[in-house]
PDB file of C-alpha atoms in Angstrom:
ATOM      1  CA  MET A   1       0.000   0.000   0.000  1.00 78.00           C
ATOM      2  CA  PRO A   2       1.487   3.405  -0.920  1.00 94.00           C
ATOM      3  CA  ALA A   3       2.307   5.657   1.995  1.00 97.00           C
ATOM      4  CA  VAL A   4       3.733   9.072   2.787  1.00 98.00           C
ATOM      5  CA  ILE A   5       5.577   9.951   5.982  1.00 98.00           C
ATOM      6  CA  PHE A   6       5.821  13.636   6.868  1.00 98.00           C
ATOM      7  CA  ASP A   7       8.209  15.417   9.148  1.00 97.00           C
ATOM      8  CA  LEU A   8       6.420  17.982  11.332  1.00 97.00           C
ATOM      9  CA  ASP A   9       8.563  21.029  12.079  1.00 97.00           C
ATOM     10  CA  ASP A  10       9.247  23.218   9.032  1.00 96.00           C
ATOM     11  CA  THR A  11       7.416  20.731   6.816  1.00 97.00           C
ATOM     12  CA  LEU A  12       3.735  20.904   7.777  1.00 97.00           C
ATOM     13  CA  TYR A  13       4.043  24.229   9.588  1.00 97.00           C
ATOM     14  CA  PRO A  14       6.821  26.815  10.063  1.00 97.00           C
ATOM     15  CA  HIS A  15       8.645  26.011  13.320  1.00 96.00           C
ATOM     16  CA  VAL A  16       9.168  29.717  13.981  1.00 96.00           C
ATOM     17  CA  GLN A  17       5.431  29.847  14.826  1.00 97.00           C
ATOM     18  CA  HIS A  18       6.092  27.582  17.808  1.00 97.00           C
ATOM     19  CA  VAL A  19       9.030  29.722  18.894  1.00 97.00           C
ATOM     20  CA  HIS A  20       6.959  32.915  18.748  1.00 97.00           C
ATOM     21  CA  SER A  21       4.023  31.242  20.490  1.00 97.00           C
ATOM     22  CA  GLY A  22       6.358  30.051  23.248  1.00 98.00           C
ATOM     23  CA  PHE A  23       7.887  33.493  23.593  1.00 98.00           C
ATOM     24  CA  ALA A  24       4.405  34.954  24.005  1.00 98.00           C
ATOM     25  CA  ALA A  25       3.649  32.444  26.782  1.00 98.00           C
ATOM     26  CA  VAL A  26       6.940  33.234  28.502  1.00 98.00           C
ATOM     27  CA  ALA A  27       6.359  36.994  28.168  1.00 98.00           C
ATOM     28  CA  THR A  28       2.913  36.637  29.750  1.00 98.00           C
ATOM     29  CA  HIS A  29       4.430  34.618  32.594  1.00 98.00           C
ATOM     30  CA  VAL A  30       7.142  37.234  33.165  1.00 98.00           C
ATOM     31  CA  ALA A  31       4.565  40.037  33.184  1.00 98.00           C
ATOM     32  CA  ARG A  32       2.507  38.199  35.825  1.00 97.00           C
ATOM     33  CA  HIS A  33       5.548  37.837  38.091  1.00 96.00           C
ATOM     34  CA  SER A  34       7.472  41.073  37.565  1.00 96.00           C
ATOM     35  CA  ALA A  35       7.176  44.718  36.583  1.00 96.00           C
ATOM     36  CA  VAL A  36       8.142  43.902  32.977  1.00 98.00           C
ATOM     37  CA  THR A  37       5.282  44.205  30.492  1.00 98.00           C
ATOM     38  CA  ALA A  38       4.471  41.223  28.287  1.00 98.00           C
ATOM     39  CA  LYS A  39       5.017  43.422  25.227  1.00 98.00           C
ATOM     40  CA  ASP A  40       8.523  44.396  26.346  1.00 98.00           C
ATOM     41  CA  ALA A  41       9.454  40.854  27.372  1.00 98.00           C
ATOM     42  CA  TYR A  42       8.235  39.471  24.036  1.00 98.00           C
ATOM     43  CA  ALA A  43      10.139  42.117  22.060  1.00 98.00           C
ATOM     44  CA  THR A  44      13.311  41.352  24.010  1.00 98.00           C
ATOM     45  CA  LEU A  45      12.965  37.615  23.368  1.00 98.00           C
ATOM     46  CA  ARG A  46      12.364  38.151  19.646  1.00 98.00           C
ATOM     47  CA  SER A  47      15.295  40.532  19.398  1.00 97.00           C
ATOM     48  CA  ALA A  48      17.565  38.094  21.240  1.00 97.00           C
ATOM     49  CA  ARG A  49      16.589  35.253  18.901  1.00 97.00           C
ATOM     50  CA  ASP A  50      17.453  37.383  15.898  1.00 95.00           C
ATOM     51  CA  SER A  51      20.874  38.279  17.312  1.00 95.00           C
ATOM     52  CA  ASP A  52      23.913  36.587  18.754  1.00 94.00           C
ATOM     53  CA  LYS A  53      21.798  35.743  21.852  1.00 95.00           C
ATOM     54  CA  ARG A  54      19.948  32.950  20.002  1.00 94.00           C
ATOM     55  CA  GLY A  55      19.764  29.931  22.285  1.00 95.00           C
ATOM     56  CA  ASN A  56      20.137  32.130  25.366  1.00 97.00           C
ATOM     57  CA  GLU A  57      17.020  34.261  25.003  1.00 98.00           C
ATOM     58  CA  PHE A  58      15.725  33.615  28.534  1.00 98.00           C
ATOM     59  CA  GLN A  59      19.095  34.391  30.121  1.00 98.00           C
ATOM     60  CA  TRP A  60      19.241  37.603  28.084  1.00 98.00           C
ATOM     61  CA  LEU A  61      15.740  38.567  29.208  1.00 98.00           C
ATOM     62  CA  CYS A  62      16.828  38.156  32.843  1.00 98.00           C
ATOM     63  CA  GLN A  63      19.959  40.196  32.251  1.00 97.00           C
ATOM     64  CA  VAL A  64      18.167  43.047  30.464  1.00 97.00           C
ATOM     65  CA  TYR A  65      15.475  43.402  33.136  1.00 98.00           C
ATOM     66  CA  ARG A  66      17.619  42.403  36.120  1.00 97.00           C
ATOM     67  CA  LEU A  67      15.455  39.372  36.861  1.00 98.00           C
ATOM     68  CA  ASP A  68      16.775  36.559  39.020  1.00 97.00           C
ATOM     69  CA  PRO A  69      18.514  34.123  36.630  1.00 97.00           C
ATOM     70  CA  ALA A  70      17.100  31.265  38.710  1.00 97.00           C
ATOM     71  CA  ILE A  71      13.752  31.833  36.950  1.00 97.00           C
ATOM     72  CA  VAL A  72      15.184  30.544  33.665  1.00 98.00           C
ATOM     73  CA  THR A  73      14.107  27.032  34.711  1.00 97.00           C
ATOM     74  CA  ASP A  74      10.528  28.293  35.098  1.00 97.00           C
ATOM     75  CA  LEU A  75      10.707  30.071  31.745  1.00 98.00           C
ATOM     76  CA  VAL A  76      11.908  26.926  29.992  1.00 97.00           C
ATOM     77  CA  ARG A  77       9.054  24.966  31.583  1.00 96.00           C
ATOM     78  CA  GLU A  78       6.562  27.631  30.527  1.00 97.00           C
ATOM     79  CA  TYR A  79       7.907  27.514  26.965  1.00 96.00           C
ATOM     80  CA  ARG A  80       7.787  23.721  26.748  1.00 94.00           C
ATOM     81  CA  GLU A  81       4.364  23.337  28.355  1.00 94.00           C
ATOM     82  CA  HIS A  82       2.487  26.192  26.679  1.00 95.00           C
ATOM     83  CA  ARG A  83      -0.490  25.539  24.412  1.00 94.00           C
ATOM     84  CA  PRO A  84       0.902  26.622  21.073  1.00 96.00           C
ATOM     85  CA  GLN A  85      -0.925  28.829  18.610  1.00 95.00           C
ATOM     86  CA  LEU A  86      -0.051  27.293  15.233  1.00 97.00           C
ATOM     87  CA  TRP A  87      -1.430  26.942  11.727  1.00 97.00           C
ATOM     88  CA  LEU A  88      -0.533  24.627   8.867  1.00 97.00           C
ATOM     89  CA  THR A  89       1.536  25.704   5.895  1.00 95.00           C
ATOM     90  CA  HIS A  90      -0.674  26.844   3.010  1.00 95.00           C
ATOM     91  CA  GLY A  91      -2.039  23.812   1.185  1.00 95.00           C
ATOM     92  CA  ALA A  92      -0.924  21.220   3.759  1.00 97.00           C
ATOM     93  CA  ALA A  93      -4.444  20.239   4.878  1.00 97.00           C
ATOM     94  CA  GLU A  94      -5.584  19.972   1.273  1.00 97.00           C
ATOM     95  CA  ALA A  95      -2.575  17.818   0.351  1.00 97.00           C
ATOM     96  CA  LEU A  96      -3.170  15.471   3.302  1.00 97.00           C
ATOM     97  CA  GLY A  97      -6.827  15.161   2.339  1.00 97.00           C
ATOM     98  CA  ALA A  98      -6.001  14.500  -1.310  1.00 97.00           C
ATOM     99  CA  LEU A  99      -3.555  11.763  -0.359  1.00 97.00           C
ATOM    100  CA  ARG A 100      -6.162  10.037   1.785  1.00 94.00           C
ATOM    101  CA  THR A 101      -8.790  10.343  -0.961  1.00 96.00           C
ATOM    102  CA  ALA A 102      -6.315   8.755  -3.397  1.00 96.00           C
ATOM    103  CA  GLY A 103      -5.845   5.797  -1.024  1.00 95.00           C
ATOM    104  CA  TRP A 104      -2.443   6.670   0.406  1.00 97.00           C
ATOM    105  CA  ARG A 105      -1.688   5.946   4.070  1.00 97.00           C
ATOM    106  CA  THR A 106      -0.153   8.913   5.889  1.00 98.00           C
ATOM    107  CA  ALA A 107       1.899   9.402   9.018  1.00 98.00           C
ATOM    108  CA  ILE A 108       3.959  11.981  10.832  1.00 98.00           C
ATOM    109  CA  LEU A 109       7.403  11.043  12.154  1.00 98.00           C
ATOM    110  CA  THR A 110       8.773  13.796  14.341  1.00 97.00           C
ATOM    111  CA  ASN A 111      11.817  14.388  16.529  1.00 95.00           C
ATOM    112  CA  GLY A 112      11.809  16.333  19.757  1.00 92.00           C
ATOM    113  CA  ASP A 113      10.227  15.935  23.157  1.00 94.00           C
ATOM    114  CA  PRO A 114       7.104  13.817  22.597  1.00 96.00           C
ATOM    115  CA  THR A 115       5.029  15.961  24.981  1.00 95.00           C
ATOM    116  CA  VAL A 116       5.941  19.172  23.142  1.00 95.00           C
ATOM    117  CA  GLN A 117       5.470  17.552  19.737  1.00 97.00           C
ATOM    118  CA  ALA A 118       2.072  16.125  20.769  1.00 97.00           C
ATOM    119  CA  GLU A 119       0.922  19.649  21.707  1.00 96.00           C
ATOM    120  CA  LYS A 120       1.947  20.846  18.246  1.00 97.00           C
ATOM    121  CA  VAL A 121       0.051  17.971  16.590  1.00 98.00           C
ATOM    122  CA  ARG A 122      -3.010  18.802  18.714  1.00 97.00           C
ATOM    123  CA  ALA A 123      -2.812  22.528  17.984  1.00 97.00           C
ATOM    124  CA  LEU A 124      -2.607  21.849  14.248  1.00 98.00           C
ATOM    125  CA  GLY A 125      -5.456  19.305  14.296  1.00 97.00           C
ATOM    126  CA  LEU A 126      -3.256  16.736  12.582  1.00 98.00           C
ATOM    127  CA  GLU A 127      -4.411  13.592  14.372  1.00 96.00           C
ATOM    128  CA  ALA A 128      -7.642  13.700  12.351  1.00 96.00           C
ATOM    129  CA  MET A 129      -5.715  14.208   9.091  1.00 97.00           C
ATOM    130  CA  VAL A 130      -3.188  11.350   9.255  1.00 98.00           C
ATOM    131  CA  ASP A 131      -3.294   7.665  10.063  1.00 97.00           C
ATOM    132  CA  HIS A 132      -0.462   7.693  12.613  1.00 98.00           C
ATOM    133  CA  VAL A 133       1.809  10.011  14.551  1.00 98.00           C
ATOM    134  CA  VAL A 134       5.138   8.550  15.677  1.00 98.00           C
ATOM    135  CA  TYR A 135       7.472  10.317  18.095  1.00 98.00           C
ATOM    136  CA  ALA A 136      10.948   9.241  16.995  1.00 97.00           C
ATOM    137  CA  SER A 137      12.649   9.547  20.379  1.00 96.00           C
ATOM    138  CA  GLU A 138      10.264   6.912  21.777  1.00 96.00           C
ATOM    139  CA  HIS A 139      11.875   4.381  19.437  1.00 97.00           C
ATOM    140  CA  ALA A 140      15.570   5.345  19.457  1.00 95.00           C
ATOM    141  CA  THR A 141      17.821   7.548  21.530  1.00 94.00           C
ATOM    142  CA  GLY A 142      18.043  10.829  19.638  1.00 93.00           C
ATOM    143  CA  GLY A 143      15.179   9.871  17.311  1.00 93.00           C
ATOM    144  CA  LYS A 144      15.758  10.400  13.608  1.00 95.00           C
ATOM    145  CA  PRO A 145      17.900   9.594  11.681  1.00 93.00           C
ATOM    146  CA  ALA A 146      18.126   6.293  13.564  1.00 95.00           C
ATOM    147  CA  ARG A 147      16.592   3.360  11.744  1.00 96.00           C
ATOM    148  CA  GLU A 148      14.127   2.233  14.451  1.00 98.00           C
ATOM    149  CA  PRO A 149      11.662   5.166  14.226  1.00 98.00           C
ATOM    150  CA  PHE A 150      11.387   4.656  10.472  1.00 97.00           C
ATOM    151  CA  LEU A 151      10.795   0.929  10.902  1.00 97.00           C
ATOM    152  CA  GLU A 152       8.096   1.668  13.480  1.00 98.00           C
ATOM    153  CA  VAL A 153       6.215   4.072  11.227  1.00 98.00           C
ATOM    154  CA  LEU A 154       6.441   1.612   8.317  1.00 98.00           C
ATOM    155  CA  ARG A 155       5.052  -1.109  10.593  1.00 97.00           C
ATOM    156  CA  ARG A 156       2.131   1.081  11.639  1.00 98.00           C
ATOM    157  CA  LEU A 157       1.424   2.074   8.054  1.00 98.00           C
ATOM    158  CA  GLN A 158       1.693  -1.564   6.954  1.00 96.00           C
ATOM    159  CA  SER A 159       3.808  -0.347   4.089  1.00 96.00           C
ATOM    160  CA  ALA A 160       7.127  -1.439   2.599  1.00 96.00           C
ATOM    161  CA  ALA A 161       9.913   1.113   2.374  1.00 96.00           C
ATOM    162  CA  ALA A 162       9.865   0.788  -1.427  1.00 96.00           C
ATOM    163  CA  ASP A 163       6.207   1.902  -1.418  1.00 96.00           C
ATOM    164  CA  THR A 164       6.735   4.834   0.933  1.00 97.00           C
ATOM    165  CA  VAL A 165       7.820   8.447   0.438  1.00 97.00           C
ATOM    166  CA  MET A 166       9.368  10.568   3.202  1.00 97.00           C
ATOM    167  CA  VAL A 167       8.691  14.318   3.026  1.00 97.00           C
ATOM    168  CA  GLY A 168      10.755  16.655   5.170  1.00 94.00           C
ATOM    169  CA  ASP A 169      12.667  19.888   5.250  1.00 89.00           C
ATOM    170  CA  ASP A 170      16.105  18.366   5.832  1.00 79.00           C
TER     171      ASP A 170
END
């Protein structure tokens, strides 16, 4: 049976949406617990991401506003646990529907923390659009590109590798 496996981040939706959504959640959290406005916190996070502070946005936020650096742990938790505001890339829902109508089996195989990835899948409404969602790190340390996650998704799709296409951004 023909099948298509999709990556999630930067394939079915732009990952930057999740980053911005997480920054908004963190900014709201900071505003509730300090004198920093959510607007200012969000702007600082966005600016840090677009500069040499990328990867250290929360530490930079604490430095700029003289917040206790110990809150970074809380900010990371807030980022990871927020309910993301996401939307599919233009045409993605239509393509998934057309594949199903044509008799193709579909799945998502995604790396990253399964809890975070599941929130993305939920926010995008993808569970109703595909046959399976597989979280790669549940099947191999580090997830993709290890062989085991791919074998698992093929098993669930009941499809041979020769009858399956993988669509991703990388």
